[in-house]
Amino acid sequence: MPWPPVSQRTVVSVVFVAVMFMNILDSTATNVALPALSRYFAVPIGSVSGVVTAYLVTLAVAMPASGWIGDRFGARNVLLVAITIFTAASALCGLATSLPVLIAFRALQGLGGGTLVPLGMTMITREFPPAERIRANRVLMVPTLLAPALGPVIGGALVDGLSWRWIFYINLPVGVAALLVGALFLSGGSEYPPGRFDVPGFLLAATGFPLTMFALSTGSSSGWASASVLGTAVPGLVLLAAFVVVEHRTPEPLLRLRLYANRLYRTTTLHLTIASGGFLGTLFLVPLLLQNGLGFSALHSGLSTFTEALGGMTGIQITTRLYKRTGPRRLMIAGMCGATTTIALMALAGPSQATWMIPLLMYCTGCCFGFSLVPSQTANMAQVPAAETGHASTLQNTVRQAGSAAGVALLGTVIATTGASAGNLAGYHLAFIAAAALMLLAALTATLIHNTDAASTMAPVPATPTAATRPPTSAANPPDISPVIEELFGIEVDPVCSHTPEVPQ
């Protein structure tokens, strides 16, 4: 018996939300488990940092090539392979019997994780025309805000109640479900000619990005003048500089830097990079203040930061309904100005105020960030041709990943240099001011946006057929469930599963 028709937009959305949630949740939950790993393997806490670093390094290797690989072998096929690698590596991480084995499997997991998000975003961009992306983002951006806040709560509960192994096992049901849905219902092959593979560019990126990411992730703890950091940061930056030169001279580069010639893409990518650094840096900073500075438990800290996710979902629902009338510029500026204010106010949190102030301000920060994130993400590829979306998604995610790492490194450096501790909260407060400064910088970049550039995303969506105009239900024409999905999630879906609409360029 054949499967009933399912809209490709619905399938792509379900798979994208699942892989985004799984990928981000895994990263944040792993950070919570580091002390437990240190105790289990009887090694210093600095030794288990390799569990995080190995993932970031291999992710930085895989991500730049994901656009070309998706076009060469088909986004659907590569996405399913990436889900398989990530899910299988999660199981192997949970079965690891030694720290070196765990680090090796985390590196394997990073290879899968490095392709999941860029390919998922590529498929979303190609499936939803610009005029419909803002409505789709009501649901599609939720994992970006929910998973970072939920990760510490779930991770802490699993580590305390079961074992550190379960922070990896929890990926299995999500990964298997996404794999089954994708394998059964996702369509599409190699849609656009990939061109020749840029071997010199790949070699430079596959060494320069990991070295730089390693330096950023260890600089604040090891010291920026240490041999390990200088020994990776200097050659990493030199290799990346050579990479930029090579990419400008190559007819078919690995990362299409020429996309930055487009004003809207360039400005929104810069905005997303800076804002992500400030936002993830804040999520890194708040637990340190609550646990190390004020002595609260890990569970209390996780619950205090979780309010960010609730605020984010609130902001998304508001901004998606204003976007068509106001455009991205004012929404992005308002969201970043609000986030600047709420993060700066966290610098006032002391022992007597933190219990109520931090959850409230984290809710407001999430609301403001979500208010700005969705318009920026929606406008980002408004003028990118469909054939270039794979490369545009790869470039945006690669730069954004580096920006996030830089934001965390900046705030970690402020904490380390000021000697922040339970007896010295001033260091934490100064770090909050630095995070607020990043958000203010993101607000300034938003002033460079021109709504006319994003006009295609502000266009009215074609009316959905009414009951009177829909064809009668029959065996050849099964019931259409798209109105139900539209009503529940605010996503325009195509009721015919065999039809993949062209994405207007």
Short mmCIF file of C-alpha atoms in Angstrom, two decimals:
data_model
loop_
_atom_site.label_atom_id
_atom_site.label_comp_id
_atom_site.label_asym_id
_atom_site.label_seq_id
_atom_site.Cartn_x
_atom_site.Cartn_y
_atom_site.Cartn_z
CA MET A 1 0.00 0.00 0.00
CA PRO A 2 1.59 3.33 -1.03
CA TRP A 3 2.20 6.06 1.52
CA PRO A 4 -0.40 8.85 1.52
CA PRO A 5 0.69 12.13 -0.09
CA VAL A 6 2.66 14.39 2.20
CA SER A 7 3.72 17.94 1.38
CA GLN A 8 7.44 18.33 0.82
CA ARG A 9 7.34 21.57 2.78
CA THR A 10 5.95 19.71 5.78
CA VAL A 11 8.55 16.93 5.50
CA VAL A 12 11.49 19.31 5.08
CA SER A 13 10.26 21.39 8.02
CA VAL A 14 9.88 18.37 10.31
CA VAL A 15 13.32 16.99 9.46
CA PHE A 16 14.96 20.41 9.77
CA VAL A 17 13.45 21.11 13.20
CA ALA A 18 14.49 17.64 14.41
CA VAL A 19 18.12 17.87 13.29
CA MET A 20 18.52 21.45 14.48
CA PHE A 21 17.13 20.58 17.90
CA MET A 22 19.26 17.43 18.17
CA ASN A 23 22.45 19.19 17.08
CA ILE A 24 22.16 22.21 19.38
CA LEU A 25 20.82 20.22 22.36
CA ASP A 26 23.76 17.80 22.11
CA SER A 27 26.32 20.61 22.27
CA THR A 28 24.81 22.35 25.29
CA ALA A 29 24.08 19.12 27.20
CA THR A 30 27.65 17.92 26.70
CA ASN A 31 29.03 21.01 28.43
CA VAL A 32 27.00 20.16 31.53
CA ALA A 33 28.45 16.63 31.63
CA LEU A 34 32.13 17.67 31.66
CA PRO A 35 32.52 17.50 35.48
CA ALA A 36 30.91 14.04 35.50
CA LEU A 37 33.25 12.89 32.72
CA SER A 38 36.22 14.18 34.71
CA ARG A 39 35.17 12.13 37.73
CA TYR A 40 34.29 9.00 35.74
CA PHE A 41 37.58 8.83 33.83
CA ALA A 42 39.59 10.13 36.83
CA VAL A 43 41.28 12.92 34.87
CA PRO A 44 41.55 16.70 35.43
CA ILE A 45 38.70 18.83 34.13
CA GLY A 46 41.03 20.34 31.54
CA SER A 47 41.60 16.92 29.98
CA VAL A 48 37.92 16.32 29.23
CA SER A 49 37.66 19.60 27.32
CA GLY A 50 38.84 17.55 24.34
CA VAL A 51 35.31 16.13 24.21
CA VAL A 52 34.07 19.59 23.20
CA THR A 53 37.11 20.67 21.19
CA ALA A 54 37.19 17.53 19.02
CA TYR A 55 33.60 18.14 17.96
CA LEU A 56 34.24 21.80 17.12
CA VAL A 57 37.37 20.97 15.11
CA THR A 58 35.79 18.33 12.87
CA LEU A 59 32.64 20.42 12.52
CA ALA A 60 34.87 23.21 11.18
CA VAL A 61 36.37 20.74 8.69
CA ALA A 62 33.05 19.48 7.34
CA MET A 63 31.00 22.67 7.26
CA PRO A 64 32.81 24.61 4.48
CA ALA A 65 32.46 21.69 2.05
CA SER A 66 28.81 20.91 2.81
CA GLY A 67 27.41 23.20 0.08
CA TRP A 68 29.41 21.57 -2.71
CA ILE A 69 28.76 18.04 -1.41
CA GLY A 70 25.02 18.71 -1.23
CA ASP A 71 24.90 19.93 -4.84
CA ARG A 72 27.11 17.10 -6.04
CA PHE A 73 25.29 14.18 -4.43
CA GLY A 74 21.89 15.74 -3.69
CA ALA A 75 20.92 17.58 -0.52
CA ARG A 76 18.51 14.79 0.49
CA ASN A 77 21.10 12.03 0.17
CA VAL A 78 23.84 13.90 1.99
CA LEU A 79 21.46 15.03 4.75
CA LEU A 80 20.40 11.43 5.39
CA VAL A 81 24.03 10.30 5.52
CA ALA A 82 24.85 13.14 7.93
CA ILE A 83 21.92 12.18 10.20
CA THR A 84 23.12 8.58 10.13
CA ILE A 85 26.70 9.56 11.04
CA PHE A 86 25.58 11.89 13.82
CA THR A 87 23.13 9.37 15.31
CA ALA A 88 25.52 6.40 15.08
CA ALA A 89 28.34 8.47 16.59
CA SER A 90 26.01 9.45 19.45
CA ALA A 91 25.42 5.80 20.23
CA LEU A 92 29.16 5.09 20.07
CA CYS A 93 29.87 8.03 22.40
CA GLY A 94 27.48 6.54 24.93
CA LEU A 95 29.28 3.17 24.70
CA ALA A 96 32.79 4.65 25.02
CA THR A 97 34.98 2.89 27.59
CA SER A 98 37.83 5.43 27.72
CA LEU A 99 38.34 9.14 27.27
CA PRO A 100 40.39 8.85 24.03
CA VAL A 101 37.68 6.65 22.52
CA LEU A 102 34.99 9.14 23.53
CA ILE A 103 36.96 12.01 21.99
CA ALA A 104 37.38 10.03 18.75
CA PHE A 105 33.65 9.36 18.50
CA ARG A 106 32.89 13.02 19.26
CA ALA A 107 35.13 13.92 16.32
CA LEU A 108 33.07 11.57 14.14
CA GLN A 109 29.91 13.19 15.46
CA GLY A 110 31.27 16.59 14.42
CA LEU A 111 31.68 15.43 10.82
CA GLY A 112 27.95 14.69 10.70
CA GLY A 113 26.98 17.81 12.65
CA GLY A 114 28.97 20.06 10.34
CA THR A 115 26.71 19.25 7.39
CA LEU A 116 23.34 18.96 9.13
CA VAL A 117 22.46 22.63 9.61
CA PRO A 118 23.79 24.09 6.31
CA LEU A 119 22.04 21.40 4.26
CA GLY A 120 18.83 21.71 6.25
CA MET A 121 18.78 25.48 5.75
CA THR A 122 19.48 25.01 2.04
CA MET A 123 16.49 22.69 1.64
CA ILE A 124 14.25 25.07 3.60
CA THR A 125 15.32 28.04 1.49
CA ARG A 126 14.72 26.20 -1.77
CA GLU A 127 11.36 24.80 -0.65
CA PHE A 128 9.83 28.04 0.67
CA PRO A 129 9.61 31.05 -1.68
CA PRO A 130 10.82 34.34 -0.14
CA ALA A 131 7.28 35.61 0.47
CA GLU A 132 6.47 32.56 2.66
CA ARG A 133 9.69 32.25 4.67
CA ILE A 134 8.67 34.59 7.47
CA ARG A 135 5.61 32.46 8.28
CA ALA A 136 7.65 29.27 8.09
CA ASN A 137 10.16 30.72 10.54
CA ARG A 138 7.50 30.84 13.25
CA VAL A 139 8.28 27.17 13.75
CA LEU A 140 11.64 26.66 12.07
CA MET A 141 13.59 29.06 14.29
CA VAL A 142 12.23 27.64 17.56
CA PRO A 143 15.05 25.04 17.95
CA THR A 144 17.66 27.81 17.72
CA LEU A 145 16.20 29.38 20.86
CA LEU A 146 14.73 26.38 22.68
CA ALA A 147 17.60 23.88 22.49
CA PRO A 148 20.36 26.06 24.03
CA ALA A 149 18.15 26.74 27.06
CA LEU A 150 16.76 23.22 27.35
CA GLY A 151 20.17 21.53 26.98
CA PRO A 152 21.51 22.40 30.45
CA VAL A 153 18.24 21.35 32.12
CA ILE A 154 18.01 18.01 30.32
CA GLY A 155 21.75 17.42 30.53
CA GLY A 156 21.84 18.07 34.25
CA ALA A 157 18.83 15.85 34.90
CA LEU A 158 20.28 12.98 32.87
CA VAL A 159 23.74 13.21 34.42
CA ASP A 160 22.37 13.38 37.98
CA GLY A 161 19.53 10.89 37.54
CA LEU A 162 21.02 8.33 35.17
CA SER A 163 24.50 8.67 33.71
CA TRP A 164 26.58 10.90 31.47
CA ARG A 165 26.06 8.30 28.73
CA TRP A 166 22.42 9.34 28.40
CA ILE A 167 23.29 12.80 27.11
CA PHE A 168 24.34 10.94 23.94
CA TYR A 169 21.67 8.23 23.98
CA ILE A 170 18.96 10.91 24.02
CA ASN A 171 19.90 11.73 20.42
CA LEU A 172 18.98 8.25 19.20
CA PRO A 173 15.16 8.48 19.08
CA VAL A 174 15.28 11.93 17.49
CA GLY A 175 17.92 10.90 14.97
CA VAL A 176 16.20 7.63 14.03
CA ALA A 177 12.82 9.36 13.65
CA ALA A 178 14.32 12.12 11.45
CA LEU A 179 16.12 9.49 9.37
CA LEU A 180 12.97 7.44 8.82
CA VAL A 181 10.84 10.45 7.90
CA GLY A 182 13.52 11.73 5.56
CA ALA A 183 14.14 8.38 3.90
CA LEU A 184 10.44 7.71 3.35
CA PHE A 185 9.17 11.12 2.33
CA LEU A 186 11.98 13.49 1.31
CA SER A 187 12.38 13.88 -2.42
CA GLY A 188 15.06 15.48 -4.53
CA GLY A 189 18.43 14.62 -5.94
CA SER A 190 21.29 16.69 -7.27
CA GLU A 191 19.38 19.83 -8.31
CA TYR A 192 22.18 22.13 -9.42
CA PRO A 193 25.55 21.47 -11.08
CA PRO A 194 28.23 21.66 -8.40
CA GLY A 195 31.18 22.48 -10.63
CA ARG A 196 34.68 21.27 -9.90
CA PHE A 197 35.71 20.61 -6.31
CA ASP A 198 38.04 23.33 -5.03
CA VAL A 199 40.84 21.15 -3.61
CA PRO A 200 43.24 23.98 -2.65
CA GLY A 201 40.42 25.89 -0.98
CA PHE A 202 39.28 22.82 0.91
CA LEU A 203 42.78 22.02 2.18
CA LEU A 204 43.26 25.58 3.40
CA ALA A 205 39.79 25.73 5.01
CA ALA A 206 40.08 22.23 6.52
CA THR A 207 43.25 23.28 8.34
CA GLY A 208 42.73 27.01 8.91
CA PHE A 209 39.22 26.84 10.39
CA PRO A 210 39.92 23.97 12.85
CA LEU A 211 43.15 25.58 14.09
CA THR A 212 41.39 28.90 14.62
CA MET A 213 38.39 27.25 16.31
CA PHE A 214 40.74 25.35 18.63
CA ALA A 215 42.48 28.57 19.61
CA LEU A 216 39.18 30.36 20.23
CA SER A 217 37.78 27.51 22.33
CA THR A 218 40.88 27.14 24.53
CA GLY A 219 42.32 30.68 24.63
CA SER A 220 40.41 31.95 27.65
CA SER A 221 41.25 28.88 29.78
CA SER A 222 44.80 28.17 28.61
CA GLY A 223 45.84 31.80 28.17
CA TRP A 224 46.12 33.63 24.87
CA ALA A 225 49.92 33.78 25.19
CA SER A 226 50.29 30.04 25.82
CA ALA A 227 52.22 27.93 23.33
CA SER A 228 49.21 25.79 22.42
CA VAL A 229 47.02 28.78 21.61
CA LEU A 230 49.65 30.78 19.73
CA GLY A 231 50.78 27.62 17.95
CA THR A 232 47.29 27.15 16.52
CA ALA A 233 45.96 30.70 16.25
CA VAL A 234 48.85 32.14 14.22
CA PRO A 235 49.04 29.40 11.56
CA GLY A 236 45.25 29.19 11.53
CA LEU A 237 44.85 32.87 10.72
CA VAL A 238 47.63 32.72 8.11
CA LEU A 239 45.93 29.76 6.41
CA LEU A 240 42.57 31.57 6.45
CA ALA A 241 44.17 34.66 4.91
CA ALA A 242 45.62 32.45 2.17
CA PHE A 243 42.20 30.84 1.80
CA VAL A 244 40.57 34.22 1.11
CA VAL A 245 43.18 35.02 -1.55
CA VAL A 246 42.77 31.63 -3.23
CA GLU A 247 38.96 31.81 -3.18
CA HIS A 248 38.96 35.18 -4.91
CA ARG A 249 41.14 33.80 -7.71
CA THR A 250 39.37 30.46 -8.19
CA PRO A 251 36.57 30.31 -10.81
CA GLU A 252 34.56 27.79 -8.71
CA PRO A 253 35.55 28.41 -5.07
CA LEU A 254 34.59 26.23 -2.12
CA LEU A 255 33.05 29.20 -0.29
CA ARG A 256 31.51 31.75 -2.65
CA LEU A 257 32.90 34.88 -1.05
CA ARG A 258 31.58 36.88 -3.98
CA LEU A 259 28.13 36.48 -2.40
CA TYR A 260 29.23 39.25 -0.06
CA ALA A 261 28.92 41.62 -3.01
CA ASN A 262 25.18 41.46 -2.36
CA ARG A 263 24.43 44.21 0.18
CA LEU A 264 21.54 42.47 1.93
CA TYR A 265 23.28 39.11 2.27
CA ARG A 266 26.49 40.76 3.49
CA THR A 267 24.79 42.93 6.10
CA THR A 268 22.42 40.29 7.49
CA THR A 269 25.24 37.72 7.72
CA LEU A 270 27.36 40.22 9.66
CA HIS A 271 24.39 40.98 11.91
CA LEU A 272 23.69 37.29 12.58
CA THR A 273 27.36 36.61 13.31
CA ILE A 274 27.74 39.40 15.87
CA ALA A 275 24.33 38.80 17.47
CA SER A 276 24.99 35.04 17.78
CA GLY A 277 28.31 35.78 19.49
CA GLY A 278 26.61 38.02 22.03
CA PHE A 279 23.66 35.69 22.58
CA LEU A 280 25.60 32.43 23.00
CA GLY A 281 28.18 34.30 25.03
CA THR A 282 25.40 35.36 27.41
CA LEU A 283 24.13 31.77 27.66
CA PHE A 284 27.71 30.78 28.53
CA LEU A 285 28.07 33.56 31.10
CA VAL A 286 24.83 33.28 33.10
CA PRO A 287 25.43 29.73 34.45
CA LEU A 288 28.96 30.74 35.50
CA LEU A 289 27.58 33.67 37.48
CA LEU A 290 24.85 31.61 39.10
CA GLN A 291 26.95 28.53 39.93
CA ASN A 292 30.51 29.76 40.43
CA GLY A 293 29.73 33.30 41.49
CA LEU A 294 26.58 32.89 43.58
CA GLY A 295 26.71 29.20 44.54
CA PHE A 296 23.40 28.06 43.03
CA SER A 297 22.94 24.46 41.92
CA ALA A 298 23.21 23.33 38.30
CA LEU A 299 19.46 22.63 38.22
CA HIS A 300 18.64 26.11 39.55
CA SER A 301 20.97 27.60 36.96
CA GLY A 302 19.38 25.61 34.13
CA LEU A 303 15.86 26.59 35.15
CA SER A 304 16.88 30.25 35.40
CA THR A 305 18.25 30.26 31.83
CA PHE A 306 15.34 28.23 30.44
CA THR A 307 13.10 31.29 30.54
CA GLU A 308 15.13 32.54 27.55
CA ALA A 309 13.48 29.89 25.37
CA LEU A 310 9.99 30.96 26.43
CA GLY A 311 10.85 34.57 25.66
CA GLY A 312 12.35 33.60 22.31
CA MET A 313 9.20 31.84 21.21
CA THR A 314 7.17 34.87 22.28
CA GLY A 315 9.38 37.19 20.26
CA ILE A 316 9.16 34.97 17.19
CA GLN A 317 5.37 34.93 17.23
CA ILE A 318 5.21 38.73 17.47
CA THR A 319 7.86 39.62 14.90
CA THR A 320 6.57 37.21 12.23
CA ARG A 321 3.22 38.99 12.33
CA LEU A 322 4.79 42.44 12.00
CA TYR A 323 7.35 41.63 9.32
CA LYS A 324 5.17 42.06 6.24
CA ARG A 325 4.14 45.58 7.32
CA THR A 326 7.40 46.91 8.76
CA GLY A 327 10.15 44.98 6.98
CA PRO A 328 13.29 43.60 8.66
CA ARG A 329 15.20 46.81 9.45
CA ARG A 330 13.17 48.27 12.31
CA LEU A 331 12.45 44.86 13.84
CA MET A 332 16.15 43.97 13.89
CA ILE A 333 17.13 47.32 15.42
CA ALA A 334 14.40 47.13 18.08
CA GLY A 335 15.26 43.55 19.01
CA MET A 336 18.97 44.23 19.38
CA CYS A 337 18.43 47.45 21.34
CA GLY A 338 16.17 45.54 23.71
CA ALA A 339 18.73 42.74 24.11
CA THR A 340 21.46 45.31 24.76
CA THR A 341 19.41 46.77 27.60
CA THR A 342 18.40 43.49 29.25
CA ILE A 343 21.91 42.01 29.13
CA ALA A 344 23.42 45.23 30.53
CA LEU A 345 20.91 45.08 33.41
CA MET A 346 22.26 41.63 34.34
CA ALA A 347 25.39 43.44 35.50
CA LEU A 348 23.30 44.66 38.44
CA ALA A 349 22.43 41.14 39.62
CA GLY A 350 23.81 40.32 43.06
CA PRO A 351 23.07 37.61 45.64
CA SER A 352 19.79 39.18 46.73
CA GLN A 353 18.45 40.00 43.24
CA ALA A 354 19.63 37.09 41.07
CA THR A 355 16.84 34.68 42.07
CA TRP A 356 14.16 36.77 40.39
CA MET A 357 16.18 39.14 38.20
CA ILE A 358 18.06 36.60 36.07
CA PRO A 359 15.00 34.54 35.01
CA LEU A 360 13.10 37.73 34.18
CA LEU A 361 15.95 39.28 32.21
CA MET A 362 16.69 36.01 30.42
CA TYR A 363 13.04 35.88 29.31
CA CYS A 364 13.31 39.45 27.99
CA THR A 365 16.66 38.72 26.32
CA GLY A 366 15.23 35.68 24.54
CA CYS A 367 12.21 37.68 23.45
CA CYS A 368 14.36 40.47 22.01
CA PHE A 369 16.80 38.09 20.32
CA GLY A 370 13.99 36.10 18.72
CA PHE A 371 12.35 39.37 17.68
CA SER A 372 15.51 40.25 15.74
CA LEU A 373 16.68 36.78 14.65
CA VAL A 374 13.73 35.81 12.47
CA PRO A 375 13.64 39.01 10.34
CA SER A 376 17.39 38.79 9.80
CA GLN A 377 17.28 35.10 8.89
CA THR A 378 14.31 35.64 6.58
CA ALA A 379 15.93 38.53 4.72
CA ASN A 380 19.35 36.88 4.54
CA MET A 381 18.81 34.99 1.27
CA ALA A 382 16.08 37.14 -0.26
CA GLN A 383 18.28 38.04 -3.23
CA VAL A 384 20.36 34.85 -3.46
CA PRO A 385 19.61 32.79 -6.62
CA ALA A 386 18.24 29.30 -5.97
CA ALA A 387 21.34 27.68 -7.47
CA GLU A 388 23.54 29.53 -4.96
CA THR A 389 21.51 28.82 -1.80
CA GLY A 390 23.65 25.82 -0.85
CA HIS A 391 26.81 27.89 -0.96
CA ALA A 392 25.14 30.87 0.74
CA SER A 393 23.89 28.69 3.59
CA THR A 394 27.31 27.11 4.01
CA LEU A 395 29.08 30.47 4.07
CA GLN A 396 26.62 31.98 6.54
CA ASN A 397 26.79 29.03 8.93
CA THR A 398 30.58 28.81 8.77
CA VAL A 399 31.05 32.49 9.60
CA ARG A 400 28.29 32.38 12.21
CA GLN A 401 29.91 29.39 13.93
CA ALA A 402 33.19 31.29 14.13
CA GLY A 403 31.37 34.37 15.47
CA SER A 404 29.69 32.33 18.19
CA ALA A 405 33.03 30.86 19.27
CA ALA A 406 34.59 34.32 19.26
CA GLY A 407 31.79 35.71 21.45
CA VAL A 408 32.22 32.96 24.04
CA ALA A 409 36.02 33.40 23.90
CA LEU A 410 35.70 37.16 24.48
CA LEU A 411 33.52 36.79 27.56
CA GLY A 412 35.64 33.91 28.87
CA THR A 413 38.69 36.12 28.54
CA VAL A 414 37.01 38.94 30.48
CA ILE A 415 36.18 36.52 33.30
CA ALA A 416 39.69 35.06 33.35
CA THR A 417 41.53 38.40 33.28
CA THR A 418 39.34 40.01 35.96
CA GLY A 419 39.57 37.02 38.31
CA ALA A 420 35.80 36.67 38.57
CA SER A 421 34.78 34.48 41.49
CA ALA A 422 32.35 34.23 44.41
CA GLY A 423 34.27 37.01 46.11
CA ASN A 424 34.62 39.12 42.97
CA LEU A 425 31.36 39.49 41.08
CA ALA A 426 32.66 42.59 39.31
CA GLY A 427 34.35 40.37 36.73
CA TYR A 428 31.03 38.76 35.80
CA HIS A 429 29.35 42.16 35.67
CA LEU A 430 32.03 43.48 33.31
CA ALA A 431 31.52 40.43 31.09
CA PHE A 432 27.81 41.25 30.87
CA ILE A 433 28.71 44.77 29.74
CA ALA A 434 30.93 43.24 27.04
CA ALA A 435 28.06 41.00 25.90
CA ALA A 436 25.73 44.01 25.79
CA ALA A 437 28.32 45.84 23.68
CA LEU A 438 28.20 42.99 21.14
CA MET A 439 24.42 43.33 20.95
CA LEU A 440 24.74 47.08 20.49
CA LEU A 441 27.19 46.49 17.65
CA ALA A 442 24.66 44.12 16.07
CA ALA A 443 22.01 46.85 16.38
CA LEU A 444 24.31 49.25 14.53
CA THR A 445 24.76 46.75 11.68
CA ALA A 446 20.97 46.48 11.43
CA THR A 447 20.78 50.19 10.61
CA LEU A 448 22.55 49.35 7.33
CA ILE A 449 19.61 47.20 6.17
CA HIS A 450 17.42 48.54 3.35
CA ASN A 451 13.88 47.18 3.37
CA THR A 452 13.66 47.55 -0.40
CA ASP A 453 16.35 44.87 -0.74
CA ALA A 454 14.10 42.42 1.14
CA ALA A 455 10.92 43.31 -0.80
CA SER A 456 10.45 39.74 -2.07
CA THR A 457 10.08 38.47 1.51
CA MET A 458 7.49 41.16 2.30
CA ALA A 459 5.24 40.34 -0.66
CA PRO A 460 1.75 38.99 0.13
CA VAL A 461 1.39 35.22 0.13
CA PRO A 462 -0.97 33.80 -2.52
CA ALA A 463 -4.37 32.93 -1.09
CA THR A 464 -4.91 29.34 -0.01
CA PRO A 465 -7.69 27.54 -1.95
CA THR A 466 -11.00 27.48 -0.11
CA ALA A 467 -13.18 24.42 0.40
CA ALA A 468 -15.32 25.49 -2.55
CA THR A 469 -12.37 25.62 -4.93
CA ARG A 470 -10.62 22.43 -3.80
CA PRO A 471 -11.28 19.31 -5.91
CA PRO A 472 -13.45 16.61 -4.34
CA THR A 473 -11.79 13.90 -2.26
CA SER A 474 -11.29 10.53 -3.91
CA ALA A 475 -8.84 7.64 -3.98
CA ALA A 476 -6.87 9.47 -6.64
CA ASN A 477 -7.20 12.75 -4.80
CA PRO A 478 -6.82 12.02 -1.04
CA PRO A 479 -7.83 14.47 1.71
CA ASP A 480 -5.69 17.58 2.00
CA ILE A 481 -4.41 18.17 5.55
CA SER A 482 -2.49 21.33 4.65
CA PRO A 483 -5.13 23.69 6.16
CA VAL A 484 -4.74 21.95 9.52
CA ILE A 485 -0.96 22.38 9.42
CA GLU A 486 -1.31 26.01 8.38
CA GLU A 487 -3.72 26.71 11.23
CA LEU A 488 -1.57 24.97 13.88
CA PHE A 489 1.88 26.13 12.82
CA GLY A 490 1.37 29.13 10.54
CA ILE A 491 3.23 27.45 7.65
CA GLU A 492 2.04 27.60 4.06
CA VAL A 493 2.25 24.04 2.69
CA ASP A 494 1.76 22.60 -0.74
CA PRO A 495 -1.09 20.06 -0.68
CA VAL A 496 0.42 18.03 -3.52
CA CYS A 497 3.40 15.97 -2.44
CA SER A 498 4.73 15.28 -5.92
CA HIS A 499 5.11 18.93 -6.78
CA THR A 500 8.12 20.91 -5.67
CA PRO A 501 7.52 24.60 -6.38
CA GLU A 502 10.22 26.68 -7.98
CA VAL A 503 11.88 29.14 -5.68
CA PRO A 504 11.66 32.60 -7.20
CA GLN A 505 15.06 34.14 -7.76
#
